[in-house]
PDB file of C-alpha atoms in Angstrom:
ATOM      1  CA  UNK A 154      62.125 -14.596 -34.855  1.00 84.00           C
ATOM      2  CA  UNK A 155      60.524 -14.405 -37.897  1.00 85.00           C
ATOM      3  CA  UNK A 156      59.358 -11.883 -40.809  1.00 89.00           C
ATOM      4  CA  UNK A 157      55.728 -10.216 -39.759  1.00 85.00           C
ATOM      5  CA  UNK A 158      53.547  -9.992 -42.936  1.00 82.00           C
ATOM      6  CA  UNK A 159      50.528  -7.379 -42.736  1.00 79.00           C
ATOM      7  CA  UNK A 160      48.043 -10.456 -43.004  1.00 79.00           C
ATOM      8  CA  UNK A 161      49.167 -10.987 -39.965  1.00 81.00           C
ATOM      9  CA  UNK A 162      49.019  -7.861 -38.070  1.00 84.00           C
ATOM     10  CA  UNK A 163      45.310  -7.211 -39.565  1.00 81.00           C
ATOM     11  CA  UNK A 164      44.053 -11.017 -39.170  1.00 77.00           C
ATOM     12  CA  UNK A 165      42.590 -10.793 -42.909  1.00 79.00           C
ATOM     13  CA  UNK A 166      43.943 -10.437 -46.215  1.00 78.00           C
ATOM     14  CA  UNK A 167      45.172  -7.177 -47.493  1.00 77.00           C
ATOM     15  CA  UNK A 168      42.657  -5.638 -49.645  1.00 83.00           C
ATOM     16  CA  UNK A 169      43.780  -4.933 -53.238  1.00 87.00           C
ATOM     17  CA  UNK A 170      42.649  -1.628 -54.580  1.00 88.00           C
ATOM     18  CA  UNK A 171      41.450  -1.233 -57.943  1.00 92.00           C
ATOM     19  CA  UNK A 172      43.831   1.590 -59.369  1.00 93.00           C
ATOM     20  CA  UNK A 173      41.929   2.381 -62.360  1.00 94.00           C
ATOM     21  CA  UNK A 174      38.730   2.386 -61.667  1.00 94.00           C
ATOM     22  CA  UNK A 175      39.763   4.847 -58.463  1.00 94.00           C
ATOM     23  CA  UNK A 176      41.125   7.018 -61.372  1.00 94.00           C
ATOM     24  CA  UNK A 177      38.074   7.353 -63.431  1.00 94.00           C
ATOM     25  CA  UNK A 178      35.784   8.304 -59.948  1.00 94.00           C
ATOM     26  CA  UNK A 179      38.443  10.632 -58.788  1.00 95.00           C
ATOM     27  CA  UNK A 180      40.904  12.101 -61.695  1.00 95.00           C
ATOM     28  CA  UNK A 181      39.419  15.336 -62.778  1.00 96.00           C
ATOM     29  CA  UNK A 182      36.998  15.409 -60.382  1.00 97.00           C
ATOM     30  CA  UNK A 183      36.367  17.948 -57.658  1.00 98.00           C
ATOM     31  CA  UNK A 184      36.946  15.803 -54.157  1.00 97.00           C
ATOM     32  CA  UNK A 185      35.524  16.996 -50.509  1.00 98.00           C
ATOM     33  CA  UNK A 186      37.368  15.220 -47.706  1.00 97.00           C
ATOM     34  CA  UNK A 187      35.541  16.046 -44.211  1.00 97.00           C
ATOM     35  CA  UNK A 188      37.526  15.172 -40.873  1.00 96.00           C
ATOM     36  CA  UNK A 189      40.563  16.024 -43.586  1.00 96.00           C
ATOM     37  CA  UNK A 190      43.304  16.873 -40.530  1.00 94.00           C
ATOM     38  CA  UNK A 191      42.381  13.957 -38.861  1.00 95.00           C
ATOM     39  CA  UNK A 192      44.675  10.888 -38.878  1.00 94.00           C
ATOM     40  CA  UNK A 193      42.322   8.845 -41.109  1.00 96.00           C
ATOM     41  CA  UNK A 194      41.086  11.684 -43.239  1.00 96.00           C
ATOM     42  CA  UNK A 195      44.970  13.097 -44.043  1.00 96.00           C
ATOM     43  CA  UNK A 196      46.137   9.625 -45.187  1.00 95.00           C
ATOM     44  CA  UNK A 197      42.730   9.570 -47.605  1.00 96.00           C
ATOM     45  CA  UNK A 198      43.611  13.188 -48.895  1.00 97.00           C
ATOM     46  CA  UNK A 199      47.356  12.101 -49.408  1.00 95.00           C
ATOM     47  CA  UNK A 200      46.119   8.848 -51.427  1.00 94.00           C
ATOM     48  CA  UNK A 201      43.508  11.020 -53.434  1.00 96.00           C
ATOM     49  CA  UNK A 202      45.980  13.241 -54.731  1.00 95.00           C
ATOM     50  CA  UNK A 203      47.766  10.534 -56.411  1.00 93.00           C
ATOM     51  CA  UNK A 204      44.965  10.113 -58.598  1.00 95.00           C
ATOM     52  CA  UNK A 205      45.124  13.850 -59.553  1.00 94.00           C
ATOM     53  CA  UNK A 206      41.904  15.535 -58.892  1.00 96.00           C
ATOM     54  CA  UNK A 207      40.597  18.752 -60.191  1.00 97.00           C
ATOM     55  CA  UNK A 208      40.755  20.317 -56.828  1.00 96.00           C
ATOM     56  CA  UNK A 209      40.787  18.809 -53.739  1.00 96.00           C
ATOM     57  CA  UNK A 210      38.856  20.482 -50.771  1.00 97.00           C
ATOM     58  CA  UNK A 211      39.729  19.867 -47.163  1.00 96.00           C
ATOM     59  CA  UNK A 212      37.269  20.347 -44.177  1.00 96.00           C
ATOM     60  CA  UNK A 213      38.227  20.280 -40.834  1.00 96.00           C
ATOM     61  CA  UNK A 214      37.315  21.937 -37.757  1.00 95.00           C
ATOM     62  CA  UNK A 215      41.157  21.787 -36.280  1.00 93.00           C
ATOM     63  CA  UNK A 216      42.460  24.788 -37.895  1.00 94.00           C
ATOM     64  CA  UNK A 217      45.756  24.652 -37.147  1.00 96.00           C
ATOM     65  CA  UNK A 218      45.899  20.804 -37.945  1.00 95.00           C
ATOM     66  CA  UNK A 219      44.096  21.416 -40.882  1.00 96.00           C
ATOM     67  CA  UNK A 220      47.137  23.996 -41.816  1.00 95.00           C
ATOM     68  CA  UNK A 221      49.673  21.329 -40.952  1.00 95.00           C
ATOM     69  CA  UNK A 222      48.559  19.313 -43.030  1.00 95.00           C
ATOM     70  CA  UNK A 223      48.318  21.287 -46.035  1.00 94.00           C
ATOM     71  CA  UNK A 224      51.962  23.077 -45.138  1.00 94.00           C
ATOM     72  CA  UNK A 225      53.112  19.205 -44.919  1.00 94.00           C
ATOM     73  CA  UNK A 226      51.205  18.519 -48.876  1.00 93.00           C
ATOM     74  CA  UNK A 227      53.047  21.455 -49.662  1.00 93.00           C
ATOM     75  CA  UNK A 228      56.373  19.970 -48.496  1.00 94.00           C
ATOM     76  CA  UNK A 229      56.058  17.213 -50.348  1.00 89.00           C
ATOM     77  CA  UNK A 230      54.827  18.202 -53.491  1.00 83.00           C
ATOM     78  CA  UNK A 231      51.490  16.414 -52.940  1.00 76.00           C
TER      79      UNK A 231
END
């Protein structure tokens, strides 16, 4: 047995985002995430409100997904 790294689960390195410059695209900005309730597209919209946006507008054509996810944002003070 040994300790799995994510390298190895992904068969690349892990990419290394560049905090800052996410910031200045993204903090005070008004942000549209389409497919938001989706599981790709409600992991973006939790990582975009770390970088505090102006407002933050979610599409999605799964209504009541779409509402769990913003009940969930709610929860957790996203």
């Amino acid at each position: 047995i040994r300790d799995i790294r994510i390298e190895d689960l992904l068969g690349r390195s892990a990419i290394q985002l560049n905090n800052q410059a996410i910031l200045e695209q993204v903090g005070g900005q008004v942000v549209l995430v389409t497919g938001a309730a989706g599981s790709i597209g409600s992991e973006l919209v939790r990582q975009v409100c770390q970088y505090a946006p102006a407002r933050l507008i979610l599409l999605d054509q799964a209504e009541s997904a779409l509402h769990d996810l913003l009940f969930d944002l709610r929860a957790t003070g996203a």
